[in-house]
PDB file of C-alpha atoms and ligand atoms in Angstrom:
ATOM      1  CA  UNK A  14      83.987  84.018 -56.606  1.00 95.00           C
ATOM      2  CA  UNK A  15      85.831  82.499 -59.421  1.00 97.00           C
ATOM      3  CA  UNK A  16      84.721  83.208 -62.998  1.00 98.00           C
ATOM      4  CA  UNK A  17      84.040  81.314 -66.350  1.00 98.00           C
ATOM      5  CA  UNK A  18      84.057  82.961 -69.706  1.00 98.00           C
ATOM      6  CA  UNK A  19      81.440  81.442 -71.986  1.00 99.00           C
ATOM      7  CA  UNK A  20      82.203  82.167 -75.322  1.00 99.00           C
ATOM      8  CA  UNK A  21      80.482  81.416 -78.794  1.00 99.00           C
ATOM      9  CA  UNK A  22      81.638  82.177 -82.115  1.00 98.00           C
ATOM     10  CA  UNK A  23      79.510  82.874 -85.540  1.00 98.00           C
ATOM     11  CA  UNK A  24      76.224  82.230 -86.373  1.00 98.00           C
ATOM     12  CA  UNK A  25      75.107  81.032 -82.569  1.00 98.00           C
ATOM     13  CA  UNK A  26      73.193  83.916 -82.216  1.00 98.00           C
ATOM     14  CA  UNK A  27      70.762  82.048 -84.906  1.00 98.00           C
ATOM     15  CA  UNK A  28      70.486  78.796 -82.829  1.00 98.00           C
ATOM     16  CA  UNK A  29      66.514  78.044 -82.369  1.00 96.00           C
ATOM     17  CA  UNK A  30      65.185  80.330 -84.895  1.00 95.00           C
ATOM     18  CA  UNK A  31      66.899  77.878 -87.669  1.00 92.00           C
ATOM     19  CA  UNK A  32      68.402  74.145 -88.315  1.00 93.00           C
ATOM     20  CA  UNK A  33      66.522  72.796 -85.083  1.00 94.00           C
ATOM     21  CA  UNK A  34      67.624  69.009 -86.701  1.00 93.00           C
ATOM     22  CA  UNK A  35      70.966  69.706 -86.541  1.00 95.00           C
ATOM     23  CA  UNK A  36      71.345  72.311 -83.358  1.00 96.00           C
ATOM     24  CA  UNK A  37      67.823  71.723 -81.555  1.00 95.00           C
ATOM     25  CA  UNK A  38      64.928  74.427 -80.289  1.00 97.00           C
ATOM     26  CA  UNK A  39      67.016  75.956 -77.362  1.00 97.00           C
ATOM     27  CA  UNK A  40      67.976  79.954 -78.766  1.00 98.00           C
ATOM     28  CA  UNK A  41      70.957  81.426 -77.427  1.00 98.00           C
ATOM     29  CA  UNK A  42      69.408  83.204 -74.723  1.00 98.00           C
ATOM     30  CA  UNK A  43      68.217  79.416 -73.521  1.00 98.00           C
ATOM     31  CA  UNK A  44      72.007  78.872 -73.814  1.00 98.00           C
ATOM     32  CA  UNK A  45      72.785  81.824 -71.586  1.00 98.00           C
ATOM     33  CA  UNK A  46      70.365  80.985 -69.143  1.00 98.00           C
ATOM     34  CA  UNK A  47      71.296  77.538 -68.597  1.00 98.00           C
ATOM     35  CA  UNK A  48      75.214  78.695 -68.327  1.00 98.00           C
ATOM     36  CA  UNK A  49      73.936  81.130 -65.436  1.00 98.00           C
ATOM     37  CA  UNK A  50      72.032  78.044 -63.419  1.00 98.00           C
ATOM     38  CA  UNK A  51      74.640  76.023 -63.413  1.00 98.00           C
ATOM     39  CA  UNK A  52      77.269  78.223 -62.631  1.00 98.00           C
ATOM     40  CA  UNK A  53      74.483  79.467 -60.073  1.00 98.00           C
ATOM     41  CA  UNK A  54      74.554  75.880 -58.382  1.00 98.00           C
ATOM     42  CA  UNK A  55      78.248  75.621 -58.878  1.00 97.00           C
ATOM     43  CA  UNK A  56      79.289  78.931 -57.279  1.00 97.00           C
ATOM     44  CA  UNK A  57      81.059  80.291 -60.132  1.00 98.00           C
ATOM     45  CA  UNK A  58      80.485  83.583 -61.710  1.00 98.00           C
ATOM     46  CA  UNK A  59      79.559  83.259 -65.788  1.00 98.00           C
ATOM     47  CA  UNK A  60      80.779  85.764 -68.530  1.00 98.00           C
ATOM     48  CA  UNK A  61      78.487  84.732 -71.906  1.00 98.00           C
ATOM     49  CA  UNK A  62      79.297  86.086 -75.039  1.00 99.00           C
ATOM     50  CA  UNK A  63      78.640  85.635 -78.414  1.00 99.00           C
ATOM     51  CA  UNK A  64      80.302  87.162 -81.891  1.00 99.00           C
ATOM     52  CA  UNK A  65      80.523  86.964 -85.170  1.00 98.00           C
ATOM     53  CA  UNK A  66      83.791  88.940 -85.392  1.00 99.00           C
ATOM     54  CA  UNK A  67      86.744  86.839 -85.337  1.00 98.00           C
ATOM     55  CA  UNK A  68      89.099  90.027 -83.138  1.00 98.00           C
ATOM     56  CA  UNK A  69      86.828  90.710 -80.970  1.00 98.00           C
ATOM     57  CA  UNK A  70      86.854  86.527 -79.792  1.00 99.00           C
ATOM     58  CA  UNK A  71      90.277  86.874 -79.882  1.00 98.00           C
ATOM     59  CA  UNK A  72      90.464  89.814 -77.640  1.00 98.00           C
ATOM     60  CA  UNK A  73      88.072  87.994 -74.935  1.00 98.00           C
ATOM     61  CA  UNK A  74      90.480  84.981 -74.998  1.00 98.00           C
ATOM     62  CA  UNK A  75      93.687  86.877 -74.479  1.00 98.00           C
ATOM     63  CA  UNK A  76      91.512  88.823 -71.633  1.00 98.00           C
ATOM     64  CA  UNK A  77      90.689  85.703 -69.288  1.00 98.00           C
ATOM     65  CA  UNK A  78      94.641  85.553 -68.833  1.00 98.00           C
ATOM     66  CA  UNK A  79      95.125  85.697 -64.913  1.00 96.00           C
ATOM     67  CA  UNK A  80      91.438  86.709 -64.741  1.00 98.00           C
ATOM     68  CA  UNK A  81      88.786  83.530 -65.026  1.00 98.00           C
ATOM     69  CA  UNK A  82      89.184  80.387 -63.924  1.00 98.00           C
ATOM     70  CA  UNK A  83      88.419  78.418 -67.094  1.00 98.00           C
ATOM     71  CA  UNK A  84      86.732  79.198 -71.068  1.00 98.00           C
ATOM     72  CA  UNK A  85      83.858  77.254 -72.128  1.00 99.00           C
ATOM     73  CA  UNK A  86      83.788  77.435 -76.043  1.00 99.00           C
ATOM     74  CA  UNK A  87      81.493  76.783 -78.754  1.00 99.00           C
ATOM     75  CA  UNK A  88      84.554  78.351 -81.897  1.00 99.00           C
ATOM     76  CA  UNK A  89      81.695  78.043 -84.416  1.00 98.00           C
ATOM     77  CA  UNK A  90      83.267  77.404 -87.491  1.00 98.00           C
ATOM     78  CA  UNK A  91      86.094  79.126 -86.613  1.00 98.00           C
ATOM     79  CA  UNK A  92      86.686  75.956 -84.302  1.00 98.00           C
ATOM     80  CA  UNK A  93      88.020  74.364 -88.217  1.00 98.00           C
ATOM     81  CA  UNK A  94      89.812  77.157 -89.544  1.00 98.00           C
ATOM     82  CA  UNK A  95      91.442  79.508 -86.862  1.00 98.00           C
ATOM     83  CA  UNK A  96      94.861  78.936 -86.238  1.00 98.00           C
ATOM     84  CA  UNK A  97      94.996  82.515 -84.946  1.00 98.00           C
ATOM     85  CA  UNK A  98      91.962  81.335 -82.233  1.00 98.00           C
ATOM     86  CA  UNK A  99      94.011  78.489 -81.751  1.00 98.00           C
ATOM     87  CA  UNK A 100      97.753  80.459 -80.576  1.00 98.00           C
ATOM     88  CA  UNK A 101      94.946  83.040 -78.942  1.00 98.00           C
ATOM     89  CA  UNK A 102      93.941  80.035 -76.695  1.00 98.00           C
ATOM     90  CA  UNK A 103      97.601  78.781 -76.005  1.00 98.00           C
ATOM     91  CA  UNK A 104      98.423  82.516 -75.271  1.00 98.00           C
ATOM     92  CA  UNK A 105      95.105  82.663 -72.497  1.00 98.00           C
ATOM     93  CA  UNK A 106      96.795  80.062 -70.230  1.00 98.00           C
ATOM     94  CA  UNK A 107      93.709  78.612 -68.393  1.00 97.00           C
ATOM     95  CA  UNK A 108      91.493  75.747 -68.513  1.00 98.00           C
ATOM     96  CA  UNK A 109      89.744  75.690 -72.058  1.00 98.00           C
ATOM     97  CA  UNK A 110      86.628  73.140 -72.548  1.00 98.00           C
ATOM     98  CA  UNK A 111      85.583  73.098 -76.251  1.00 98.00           C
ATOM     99  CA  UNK A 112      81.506  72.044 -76.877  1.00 99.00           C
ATOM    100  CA  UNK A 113      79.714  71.224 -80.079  1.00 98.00           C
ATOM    101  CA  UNK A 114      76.167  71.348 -79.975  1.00 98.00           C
ATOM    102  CA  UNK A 115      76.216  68.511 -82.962  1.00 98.00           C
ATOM    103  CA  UNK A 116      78.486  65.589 -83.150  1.00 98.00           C
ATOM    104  CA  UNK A 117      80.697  67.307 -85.453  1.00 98.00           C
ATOM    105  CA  UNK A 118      82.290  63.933 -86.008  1.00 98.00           C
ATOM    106  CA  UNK A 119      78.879  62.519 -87.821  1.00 97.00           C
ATOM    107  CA  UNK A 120      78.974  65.762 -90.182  1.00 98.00           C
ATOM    108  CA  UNK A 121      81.079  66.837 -92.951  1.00 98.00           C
ATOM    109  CA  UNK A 122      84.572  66.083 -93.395  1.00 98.00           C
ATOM    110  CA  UNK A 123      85.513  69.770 -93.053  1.00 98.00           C
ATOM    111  CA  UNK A 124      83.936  69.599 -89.364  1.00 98.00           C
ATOM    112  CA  UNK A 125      86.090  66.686 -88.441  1.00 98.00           C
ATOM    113  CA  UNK A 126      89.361  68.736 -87.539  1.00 98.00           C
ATOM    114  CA  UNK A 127      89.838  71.217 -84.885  1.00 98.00           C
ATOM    115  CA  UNK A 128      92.713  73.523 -84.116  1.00 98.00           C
ATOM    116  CA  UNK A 129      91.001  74.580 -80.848  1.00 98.00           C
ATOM    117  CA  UNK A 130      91.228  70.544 -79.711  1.00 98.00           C
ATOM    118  CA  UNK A 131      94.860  70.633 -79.738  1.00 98.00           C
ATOM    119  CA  UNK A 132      94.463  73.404 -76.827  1.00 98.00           C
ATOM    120  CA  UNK A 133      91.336  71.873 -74.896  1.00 98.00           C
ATOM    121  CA  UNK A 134      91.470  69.638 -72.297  1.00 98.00           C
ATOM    122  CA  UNK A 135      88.357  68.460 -73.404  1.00 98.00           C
ATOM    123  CA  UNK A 136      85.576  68.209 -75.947  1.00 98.00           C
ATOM    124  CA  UNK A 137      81.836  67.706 -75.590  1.00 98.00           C
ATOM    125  CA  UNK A 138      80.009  67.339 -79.212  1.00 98.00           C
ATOM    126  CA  UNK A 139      76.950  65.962 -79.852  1.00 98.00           C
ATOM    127  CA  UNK A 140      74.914  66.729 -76.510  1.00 98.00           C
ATOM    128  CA  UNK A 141      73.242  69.112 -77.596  1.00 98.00           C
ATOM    129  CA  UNK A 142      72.964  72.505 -75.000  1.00 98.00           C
ATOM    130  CA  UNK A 143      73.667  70.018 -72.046  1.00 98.00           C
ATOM    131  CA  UNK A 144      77.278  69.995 -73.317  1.00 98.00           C
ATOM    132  CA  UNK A 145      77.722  73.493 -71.666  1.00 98.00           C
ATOM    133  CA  UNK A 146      76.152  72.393 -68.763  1.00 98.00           C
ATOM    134  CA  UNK A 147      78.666  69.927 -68.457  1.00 98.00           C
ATOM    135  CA  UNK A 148      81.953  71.410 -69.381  1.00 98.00           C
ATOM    136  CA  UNK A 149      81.331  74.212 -66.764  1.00 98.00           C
ATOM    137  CA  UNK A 150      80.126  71.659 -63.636  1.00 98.00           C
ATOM    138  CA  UNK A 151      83.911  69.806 -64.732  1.00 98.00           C
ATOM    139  CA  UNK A 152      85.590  73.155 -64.562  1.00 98.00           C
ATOM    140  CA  UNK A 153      83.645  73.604 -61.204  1.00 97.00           C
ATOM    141  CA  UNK A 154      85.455  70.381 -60.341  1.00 97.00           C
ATOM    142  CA  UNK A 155      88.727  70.956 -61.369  1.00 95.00           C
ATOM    143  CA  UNK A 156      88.223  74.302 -59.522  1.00 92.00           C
ATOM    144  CA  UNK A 157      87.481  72.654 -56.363  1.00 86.00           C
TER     145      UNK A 157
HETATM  146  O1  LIG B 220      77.799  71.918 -83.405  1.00 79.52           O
HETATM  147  C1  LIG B 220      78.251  73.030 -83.100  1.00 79.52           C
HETATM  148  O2  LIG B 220      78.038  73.574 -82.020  1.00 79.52           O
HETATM  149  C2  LIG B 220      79.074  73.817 -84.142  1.00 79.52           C
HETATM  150  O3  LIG B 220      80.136  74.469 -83.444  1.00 79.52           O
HETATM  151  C3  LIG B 220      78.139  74.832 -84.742  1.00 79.52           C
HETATM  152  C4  LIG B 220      78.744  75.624 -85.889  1.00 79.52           C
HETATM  153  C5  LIG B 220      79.405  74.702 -86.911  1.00 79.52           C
HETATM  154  O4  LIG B 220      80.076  75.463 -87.895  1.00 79.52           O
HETATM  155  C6  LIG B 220      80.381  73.739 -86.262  1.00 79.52           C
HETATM  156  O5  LIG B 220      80.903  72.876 -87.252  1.00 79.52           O
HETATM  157  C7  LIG B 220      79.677  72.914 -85.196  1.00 79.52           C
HETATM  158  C8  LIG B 220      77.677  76.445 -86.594  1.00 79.52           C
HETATM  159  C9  LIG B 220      76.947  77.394 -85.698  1.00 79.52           C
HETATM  160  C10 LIG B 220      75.823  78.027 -86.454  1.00 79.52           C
HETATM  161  O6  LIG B 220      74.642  77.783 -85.747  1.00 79.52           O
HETATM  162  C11 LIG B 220      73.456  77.951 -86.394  1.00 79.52           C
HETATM  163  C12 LIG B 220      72.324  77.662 -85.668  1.00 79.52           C
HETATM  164  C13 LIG B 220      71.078  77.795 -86.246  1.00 79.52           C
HETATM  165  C14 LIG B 220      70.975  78.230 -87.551  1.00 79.52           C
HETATM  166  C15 LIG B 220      72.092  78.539 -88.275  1.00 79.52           C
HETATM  167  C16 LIG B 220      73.362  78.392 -87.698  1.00 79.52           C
END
């Protein structure tokens, strides 16, 4: 069975217990659970993680290299300031799908650049949790 690495950088381990107008009620471990149904249904195998350590991200992206099948990834903040995330990405070689919870876009200037875009094939903001529904069934499909 082919895998997808879920990953999630800082501060998404506090989704649902604060900011539920900007990120919604669903906690991580909603998050994680909804990741596992659909790749359930999809019949691909789901790595989840979460960190607020910007090495250890990078070691779990240069990992998937000629392992998974595709990255889901909510880069946190890092998403607008990680060049080094960025090259990490490049350096992975597979599939990357980039999701915001928020529309990123209707936010703060700072939040309107991304050096993880320039790497993704795609990008899902402003769906809220269904956004990693999503970018895993397309991976599913590209996967096919
Ligand atoms: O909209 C998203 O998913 C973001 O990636 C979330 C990041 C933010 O820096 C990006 O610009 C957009 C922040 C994640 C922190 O999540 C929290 C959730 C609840 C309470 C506090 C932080």
């Amino acid at each position: 069975m082919k895998t997808i690495l879920v990953l999630n950088g800082p501060n998404l381990n506090m989704l649902g217990l604060r900011q539920p107008d900007v990120y919604g009620h669903d906690t991580l471990a909603d998050v994680e659970a909804l990741c596992r149904k659909t790749g359930d249904e999809s019949g691909l195998e789901i790595e989840f993680q979460q960190t607020n350590h910007e090495g250890k991200m990078i070691d779990w992206i240069l990992h998937a290299r000629n392992r998974v099948a595709g990255i889901v990834i909510n880069p946190g903040a890092w998403t607008h300031t990680s060049v080094a995330i960025h090259d990490a990405l490049i350096a992975a070689e597979v599939p990357v799908i980039e999701v915001h919870i928020s529309n990123v876009h209707r936010r703060e200037h700072f939040r309107h650049h991304s050096y993880v875009s320039l790497v993704a094939k795609a990008v899902l903001a402003g769906l809220g949790t269904h956004g990693y529904q999503l970018a895993i069934e397309h991976l599913a499909h590209l996967n096919r």
